[in-house]
Coordinates of C-alpha atoms and ligand atoms in Angstrom, one line a residue:
M14 CA 20.2 -20.4 -11.0
R15 CA 20.4 -23.8 -9.4
T16 CA 17.4 -26.0 -9.6
G17 CA 16.6 -29.3 -7.8
R18 CA 15.1 -30.9 -10.9
K19 CA 13.8 -34.4 -11.4
R20 CA 14.2 -35.0 -15.1
L21 CA 11.5 -36.9 -17.0
S22 CA 13.2 -39.2 -19.4
G23 CA 10.5 -40.1 -21.8
R24 CA 6.9 -41.0 -22.6
S25 CA 7.2 -44.6 -21.3
Q26 CA 8.4 -43.4 -17.9
A27 CA 5.7 -40.7 -17.7
C28 CA 2.4 -42.6 -17.3
P29 CA 0.6 -45.8 -18.0
V30 CA -1.8 -45.4 -20.9
D31 CA -5.3 -46.4 -20.0
E32 CA -7.1 -45.7 -23.3
R33 CA -6.7 -43.6 -26.4
R34 CA -9.1 -40.8 -27.4
R35 CA -8.6 -38.7 -30.5
G36 CA -5.4 -40.5 -31.1
R37 CA -3.8 -39.2 -27.9
A38 CA -2.8 -41.0 -24.7
I39 CA -5.0 -40.4 -21.6
M40 CA -2.6 -40.2 -18.7
S41 CA -3.2 -41.5 -15.2
T42 CA -0.7 -39.2 -13.6
A43 CA 0.1 -35.5 -14.0
T44 CA 3.4 -33.7 -13.6
K45 CA 3.7 -30.5 -11.7
L46 CA 6.5 -27.9 -11.5
L47 CA 7.1 -27.3 -7.8
C48 CA 8.9 -24.3 -6.4
L49 CA 10.4 -26.0 -3.3
R50 CA 11.0 -23.1 -0.9
P51 CA 11.4 -19.4 -1.1
A52 CA 15.0 -18.9 -2.3
D53 CA 17.3 -17.1 -4.6
P54 CA 18.6 -19.0 -6.6
I55 CA 15.1 -20.3 -7.3
R56 CA 14.5 -24.0 -6.4
L57 CA 12.4 -25.8 -8.9
E58 CA 11.6 -29.5 -9.3
T59 CA 9.1 -31.5 -11.4
R60 CA 7.1 -34.1 -9.5
R61 CA 4.6 -36.8 -10.6
T62 CA 1.1 -36.6 -8.9
A63 CA -2.2 -38.3 -9.2
M64 CA -4.2 -37.0 -12.2
P65 CA -6.6 -34.4 -10.9
R66 CA -10.3 -34.9 -11.5
P67 CA -12.6 -32.1 -12.5
G68 CA -15.2 -31.2 -9.8
K69 CA -18.6 -29.8 -10.3
G70 CA -18.3 -26.8 -12.7
E71 CA -14.7 -27.6 -13.6
V72 CA -12.8 -28.9 -16.6
L73 CA -9.6 -31.0 -16.7
V74 CA -7.1 -29.4 -19.1
R75 CA -4.0 -30.9 -20.7
V76 CA -1.7 -27.9 -20.5
E77 CA 0.2 -27.4 -23.8
A78 CA 1.7 -24.0 -22.7
T79 CA 1.8 -21.8 -19.7
S80 CA 3.6 -18.6 -19.0
V81 CA 6.2 -17.5 -16.5
N82 CA 5.6 -13.9 -15.4
P83 CA 7.5 -11.5 -13.1
I84 CA 5.1 -12.4 -10.2
D85 CA 6.2 -16.1 -10.5
V86 CA 9.8 -15.2 -10.2
K87 CA 9.1 -12.8 -7.2
R88 CA 6.9 -15.4 -5.5
A89 CA 9.6 -18.1 -6.0
R90 CA 11.9 -15.8 -4.0
G91 CA 9.3 -15.4 -1.2
Y92 CA 7.6 -12.2 -2.3
G93 CA 4.0 -12.0 -1.2
Q94 CA 4.3 -15.0 1.1
R95 CA 2.8 -13.4 4.2
L96 CA -0.4 -12.0 2.5
L97 CA -0.9 -15.0 0.1
S98 CA -0.6 -17.4 3.0
H99 CA -3.9 -16.0 4.2
K100 CA -5.4 -17.1 0.9
G101 CA -3.7 -20.5 1.3
A102 CA -1.4 -19.7 -1.6
G103 CA 1.8 -18.9 0.3
K104 CA 2.7 -22.4 1.5
F105 CA 5.7 -24.1 -0.2
P106 CA 6.2 -26.2 -2.2
L107 CA 4.2 -24.1 -4.6
V108 CA 2.9 -24.6 -8.1
L109 CA 3.1 -21.2 -9.7
G110 CA 1.5 -19.9 -13.0
N111 CA -1.7 -18.1 -13.7
D112 CA -2.6 -18.9 -17.3
F113 CA -2.5 -21.7 -19.9
A114 CA -3.4 -22.9 -23.3
G115 CA -4.2 -26.5 -24.0
E116 CA -6.9 -29.1 -24.6
I117 CA -9.9 -30.2 -22.5
V118 CA -9.5 -33.8 -21.4
S119 CA -12.8 -34.2 -19.4
V120 CA -15.5 -32.1 -17.9
G121 CA -17.1 -32.1 -14.4
A122 CA -20.8 -32.2 -13.6
G123 CA -22.8 -29.2 -14.8
V124 CA -20.3 -28.0 -17.4
S125 CA -21.4 -26.9 -20.8
P126 CA -20.6 -26.2 -23.6
W127 CA -17.0 -27.7 -23.2
R128 CA -16.2 -31.1 -24.5
P129 CA -13.0 -33.3 -24.5
G130 CA -10.8 -32.2 -27.3
D131 CA -11.7 -28.5 -27.3
R132 CA -8.7 -26.2 -27.6
V133 CA -8.8 -23.6 -24.9
M134 CA -6.9 -20.9 -23.1
G135 CA -7.6 -19.6 -19.6
L136 CA -6.8 -18.3 -16.2
V137 CA -6.0 -19.8 -12.8
P138 CA -6.6 -17.8 -9.7
T139 CA -3.8 -17.4 -7.1
G140 CA -5.1 -19.7 -4.4
R141 CA -5.0 -22.9 -2.4
K142 CA -5.2 -25.2 -5.4
G143 CA -2.0 -24.1 -7.0
G144 CA -1.1 -22.8 -10.4
A145 CA -0.8 -23.6 -14.0
H146 CA 2.8 -24.9 -14.2
A147 CA 1.8 -28.5 -14.7
T148 CA 0.9 -31.0 -17.4
H149 CA -2.7 -31.1 -16.3
L150 CA -5.0 -28.9 -14.2
T151 CA -8.6 -28.6 -13.1
V152 CA -10.1 -25.1 -13.5
D153 CA -13.4 -23.4 -13.2
A154 CA -15.0 -23.8 -16.6
R155 CA -16.0 -20.1 -16.5
L156 CA -12.3 -19.1 -16.7
V157 CA -11.8 -20.9 -20.0
R158 CA -12.3 -19.5 -23.5
T159 CA -12.0 -21.1 -26.9
A160 CA -8.4 -20.9 -28.3
V161 CA -8.2 -18.7 -31.4
D162 CA -7.8 -20.7 -34.6
G163 CA -4.4 -20.6 -36.1
V164 CA -2.6 -19.3 -33.0
A165 CA -0.2 -21.9 -31.4
S166 CA -0.6 -22.7 -27.7
A167 CA 2.8 -21.3 -27.0
A168 CA 1.8 -17.9 -28.4
L169 CA -1.7 -18.0 -26.8
A170 CA -0.4 -18.8 -23.3
A171 CA 1.5 -15.5 -23.2
F172 CA -1.8 -13.5 -23.0
P173 CA -4.4 -14.4 -20.4
Y174 CA -2.7 -13.3 -17.2
T175 CA -1.0 -10.2 -18.7
F176 CA -4.0 -9.1 -20.7
T177 CA -6.4 -9.5 -17.7
T178 CA -4.2 -7.4 -15.5
L179 CA -3.9 -4.8 -18.3
W180 CA -7.7 -4.8 -18.8
L181 CA -8.2 -4.3 -15.0
A182 CA -5.8 -1.4 -15.2
L183 CA -7.6 0.3 -18.1
R184 CA -10.9 -0.1 -16.3
G185 CA -9.3 1.3 -13.1
A186 CA -8.1 4.3 -14.9
G187 CA -11.5 4.8 -16.5
I188 CA -10.3 4.4 -20.1
N189 CA -12.4 2.5 -22.6
E190 CA -13.0 2.3 -26.3
G191 CA -15.7 5.0 -26.0
N192 CA -13.6 7.7 -24.4
A193 CA -10.0 6.9 -25.4
K194 CA -9.9 8.8 -28.7
A195 CA -7.4 11.7 -28.5
Q196 CA -6.8 11.1 -24.8
K197 CA -3.1 11.6 -23.9
V198 CA -2.0 8.5 -21.9
L199 CA 1.4 8.1 -20.2
V200 CA 2.6 4.4 -20.0
H201 CA 5.6 3.6 -17.7
G202 CA 7.1 0.2 -18.3
A203 CA 5.8 0.4 -21.9
S204 CA 8.2 -2.2 -23.3
G205 CA 7.1 -4.9 -20.9
G206 CA 4.2 -7.3 -21.3
L207 CA 1.5 -5.1 -19.7
G208 CA 2.9 -2.0 -21.5
Q209 CA 3.0 -3.6 -24.9
L210 CA -0.6 -4.6 -24.7
A211 CA -1.5 -1.1 -23.4
L212 CA 0.2 0.5 -26.4
Q213 CA -1.6 -1.7 -29.0
I214 CA -5.0 -1.3 -27.4
L215 CA -4.8 2.4 -26.7
A216 CA -3.4 3.1 -30.2
A217 CA -6.3 1.0 -31.7
W218 CA -8.7 3.1 -29.7
G219 CA -7.2 6.4 -31.1
A220 CA -5.4 7.5 -27.9
S221 CA -2.2 9.4 -28.1
V222 CA 0.3 7.3 -26.1
T223 CA 3.6 8.4 -24.6
A224 CA 5.7 5.3 -23.8
I225 CA 8.4 5.4 -21.2
C226 CA 11.1 2.8 -21.7
S227 CA 14.9 2.4 -21.9
T228 CA 16.9 3.1 -25.0
A229 CA 17.0 -0.4 -26.4
N230 CA 13.2 -0.6 -26.5
I231 CA 12.3 2.7 -28.2
E232 CA 11.8 1.2 -31.6
L233 CA 9.6 -1.6 -30.2
C234 CA 7.3 0.9 -28.5
R235 CA 7.0 3.0 -31.6
N236 CA 6.2 -0.1 -33.7
L237 CA 3.4 -1.0 -31.2
G238 CA 1.7 2.3 -31.5
A239 CA 3.3 4.9 -29.2
T240 CA 2.9 8.4 -30.5
A241 CA 5.9 9.6 -28.5
V242 CA 8.6 7.7 -26.6
W243 CA 10.5 9.0 -23.5
D244 CA 13.9 7.3 -22.9
R245 CA 13.9 6.9 -19.1
T246 CA 17.6 6.2 -19.1
R247 CA 18.5 9.5 -20.7
C248 CA 15.7 12.0 -19.8
R249 CA 14.3 12.8 -16.4
L250 CA 10.6 12.0 -15.9
Q251 CA 10.2 15.4 -14.2
E252 CA 10.7 17.0 -17.6
L253 CA 7.7 15.3 -19.2
P254 CA 4.9 17.8 -20.0
E255 CA 2.2 18.1 -17.4
H256 CA -0.6 17.4 -19.8
F257 CA -1.6 13.7 -19.5
D258 CA -5.2 12.6 -19.2
A259 CA -4.3 9.3 -17.7
G260 CA -1.3 7.4 -16.4
L261 CA -0.5 3.7 -16.2
N262 CA 2.5 2.7 -14.1
F263 CA 3.9 -0.7 -15.0
G264 CA 7.5 0.3 -14.4
A265 CA 8.5 1.4 -10.9
W266 CA 6.8 2.5 -7.7
E267 CA 9.7 4.9 -7.0
D268 CA 8.4 7.0 -9.9
E269 CA 4.8 7.1 -8.7
A270 CA 4.6 10.7 -7.4
T271 CA 6.6 12.1 -10.3
L272 CA 4.3 10.4 -12.8
I273 CA 1.1 11.5 -11.1
G274 CA 2.6 15.0 -11.2
R275 CA 2.6 14.8 -15.0
L276 CA -1.2 14.5 -15.2
R277 CA -3.1 17.6 -16.3
H278 CA -5.7 19.2 -14.0
G279 CA -9.0 17.5 -14.7
A280 CA -7.3 14.2 -15.7
L281 CA -9.3 11.0 -15.9
G282 CA -7.4 8.5 -13.8
Y283 CA -4.1 6.9 -12.8
V284 CA -3.4 3.2 -12.1
T285 CA -0.4 1.4 -10.8
A286 CA 0.4 -2.3 -11.0
V287 CA 3.8 -1.9 -9.2
H288 CA 2.4 -0.8 -5.8
P289 CA 4.1 -1.9 -2.5
L290 CA 1.2 -3.8 -0.9
L291 CA 2.7 -7.3 -0.8
G292 CA 6.2 -6.0 -0.1
N293 CA 5.0 -3.9 2.8
I294 CA 3.2 -6.9 4.3
D295 CA 6.2 -9.2 3.8
R296 CA 8.3 -6.7 5.7
G297 CA 6.0 -5.5 8.4
G298 CA 3.4 -8.3 8.8
L299 CA -0.3 -8.2 8.0
L300 CA -1.3 -5.3 10.3
A301 CA 1.7 -3.0 10.1
G302 CA 2.1 -3.8 6.3
A303 CA -1.5 -3.0 5.6
W304 CA -1.2 0.2 7.6
R305 CA 2.0 1.2 5.8
S306 CA 0.2 0.5 2.4
R307 CA -2.8 2.6 3.4
L308 CA -0.4 5.5 4.1
D309 CA 1.3 5.0 0.8
W310 CA -2.0 4.7 -1.0
R311 CA -3.4 7.8 0.7
R312 CA -0.3 9.9 -0.1
M313 CA -0.6 9.1 -3.9
Q314 CA -4.3 9.2 -3.9
S315 CA -4.2 12.8 -2.6
L316 CA -1.7 13.8 -5.3
A317 CA -4.0 12.2 -8.0
N318 CA -7.1 13.7 -6.5
A319 CA -5.5 17.1 -6.5
K320 CA -5.4 16.7 -10.3
G321 CA -9.0 15.6 -10.3
A322 CA -8.0 12.1 -11.3
R323 CA -9.2 8.8 -9.8
Y324 CA -6.4 6.6 -8.3
R325 CA -6.3 2.8 -8.2
W326 CA -3.9 0.0 -7.3
I327 CA -4.4 -3.1 -9.5
I328 CA -4.2 -6.7 -8.2
F329 CA -4.6 -9.5 -10.7
Q330 CA -7.6 -11.6 -10.3
P331 CA -9.4 -13.7 -12.9
D332 CA -12.0 -11.7 -14.8
E333 CA -14.5 -13.2 -17.2
G334 CA -15.1 -9.9 -19.0
A335 CA -11.3 -9.6 -19.6
L336 CA -11.2 -13.1 -21.0
D337 CA -14.0 -12.2 -23.4
M338 CA -12.2 -9.1 -24.6
L339 CA -8.9 -11.1 -25.0
H340 CA -10.7 -13.5 -27.3
H341 CA -12.2 -10.6 -29.2
F342 CA -8.8 -8.9 -29.8
L343 CA -7.0 -12.2 -30.6
A344 CA -9.7 -13.3 -33.1
R345 CA -9.2 -10.0 -34.9
G346 CA -5.5 -10.6 -35.0
A347 CA -5.1 -7.2 -33.2
L348 CA -2.6 -8.2 -30.5
T349 CA 0.9 -9.5 -30.4
L350 CA 3.3 -10.4 -27.6
S351 CA 6.6 -11.8 -28.6
V352 CA 7.8 -15.0 -26.9
G353 CA 11.4 -14.7 -25.9
V354 CA 11.9 -18.3 -24.7
S355 CA 9.8 -21.5 -24.7
V356 CA 11.1 -24.6 -22.9
S357 CA 9.8 -27.8 -21.4
I358 CA 9.1 -27.8 -17.7
D359 CA 12.2 -29.8 -16.9
N360 CA 14.1 -26.8 -18.2
A361 CA 11.9 -24.3 -16.4
D362 CA 14.9 -22.7 -14.7
L363 CA 15.8 -21.2 -18.2
A364 CA 12.4 -19.6 -18.4
F365 CA 12.6 -18.2 -14.8
E366 CA 16.1 -16.9 -15.5
H367 CA 14.8 -15.2 -18.7
V368 CA 12.2 -13.3 -16.7
A369 CA 14.5 -12.6 -13.7
N370 CA 17.0 -11.0 -16.1
H371 CA 14.3 -8.8 -17.7
K372 CA 15.0 -10.3 -21.2
Q373 CA 12.7 -9.2 -24.0
G374 CA 9.8 -11.4 -24.9
R375 CA 7.6 -13.6 -22.7
A376 CA 8.7 -16.9 -21.2
I377 CA 6.6 -20.0 -21.9
L378 CA 6.7 -23.5 -20.4
L379 CA 5.7 -26.4 -22.6
P380 CA 4.7 -29.1 -20.0
M381 CA 3.9 -31.8 -22.5
G382 CA 7.2 -31.2 -24.1
A383 CA 8.8 -32.8 -21.1
L384 CA 6.9 -36.0 -21.7
S385 CA 7.7 -36.4 -25.4
S386 CA 11.4 -35.4 -25.3
Ligands
NAP28 N1 -0.3 -5.9 -9.3 C1 -0.5 -7.0 -10.0 O1 -1.5 -7.7 -9.8 C2 0.4 -7.2 -11.2 C3 0.0 -8.0 -12.2 C4 0.9 -8.2 -13.3 C5 2.2 -7.5 -13.2 N2 2.5 -6.8 -12.2 C6 3.8 -6.1 -12.1 O2 3.8 -5.1 -13.1 C7 5.1 -4.9 -13.6 C8 5.0 -5.0 -15.1 O3 4.6 -6.4 -15.5 P1 5.1 -6.9 -16.9 O4 4.6 -8.3 -17.1 O5 4.8 -5.9 -18.0 O6 6.7 -6.9 -16.6 P2 7.9 -7.0 -17.7 O7 7.5 -7.6 -19.0 O8 9.1 -7.5 -17.0 O9 8.1 -5.4 -18.0 C9 8.5 -4.4 -17.1 C10 9.1 -3.3 -17.8 O10 9.4 -2.2 -16.9 C11 10.6 -1.6 -17.3 N3 11.4 -1.4 -16.1 C12 12.2 -2.3 -15.5 N4 12.8 -1.8 -14.4 C13 12.4 -0.5 -14.3 C14 12.6 0.5 -13.4 N5 13.5 0.4 -12.4 N6 12.1 1.7 -13.7 C15 11.2 1.9 -14.7 N7 10.9 0.9 -15.6 C16 11.5 -0.3 -15.4 C17 11.3 -2.4 -18.3 O11 11.3 -1.8 -19.6 P3 12.4 -0.6 -20.0 O12 13.8 -1.1 -19.5 O13 12.3 -0.6 -21.5 O14 11.9 0.6 -19.3 C18 10.5 -3.7 -18.5 O15 10.3 -4.1 -19.8 C19 5.9 -6.0 -13.0 O16 6.6 -5.4 -11.9 C20 4.9 -7.0 -12.5 O17 5.4 -7.7 -11.3 C21 1.6 -6.6 -11.1

């Protein structure tokens, strides 16, 4: 992967120091990681910008860690551009990233209870303002939660985006703590970020989870709570029993009809995160792409409905309830997501490469690392 990077060479070059609070420099400029244009190899560059100021209801956060997810790699290559442009989020250069862990620097009008110095984690919506791949960002104070004590920012930042999507998926499938016990749940893409969180939560709720993954990840899925593991590289999905109460597809849209076919009659629900909505619109434009997606959705919905199951497509969006639940699980030490690589933003290409090559473990950027190296 080639990158058009502008290296930061040290703290002195980074920013003038206005004052010191809590022993830390208050910067007058921020650094953002820009994705320059839709391309493969991905084109990334760091750029200095004016320090953002928190508006009413916002906090300014010094980002200590932020994650690179599959959607960031796809968007960097142009995926989703046509639909996201309608939200003001498709225009390059783009700042990607949907979550972060860090420290509050200042708060806007009407914000409580946050104070400068609070350690937090949070979510950034996909929108006009740009994402979390930066040294500093302003964010709606409602999308911030207290960082869990004893968990490093690099570990925390792996969670908010992935957990929120997973939480929306569980909700979409109609699975909750109250009804999960003894339910048979099929999870495709079980060894990925969404899948790993699904395994841990569903196992904790007493569900019986069948994980679909490739050979190398069988042990990982077992260790995270799968009751059975199906090696997708050796066994056909059609041979899975037709007895599942719910299905979560985090693996591949191509397998959608087959997986729905594995639900039992009277099943609860089925959810996919790997639907073709954005891809259809990229290929066909807004109207034709939306129409194509409606046909795709209707076809799968009728298969699910024939089993008595509800059918949903998940689209990530910030969710305060999900953030509350994330804090709840993390505070109990009940969730893990291994980090495969963590690098400063001036080495962001390594993190994007890690995700693009489907390597195990999450990819984390350490924006302030760029300033202190
Ligand atoms: N709709 C949304 O808003 C939304 C939000 C978040 C994520 N997503 C999408 O959901 C998917 C999962 O996200 P993630 O963060 O968990 O990704 P991830 O960490 O990259 O994991 C995906 C897993 O899927 C499996 N896989 C890869 N290629 C596959 C294929 N052709 N067929 C079946 N399984 C395959 C891989 O495991 P094995 O090789 O072990 O099977 C991989 O670990 C990604 O495609 C992501 O873009 C969508």
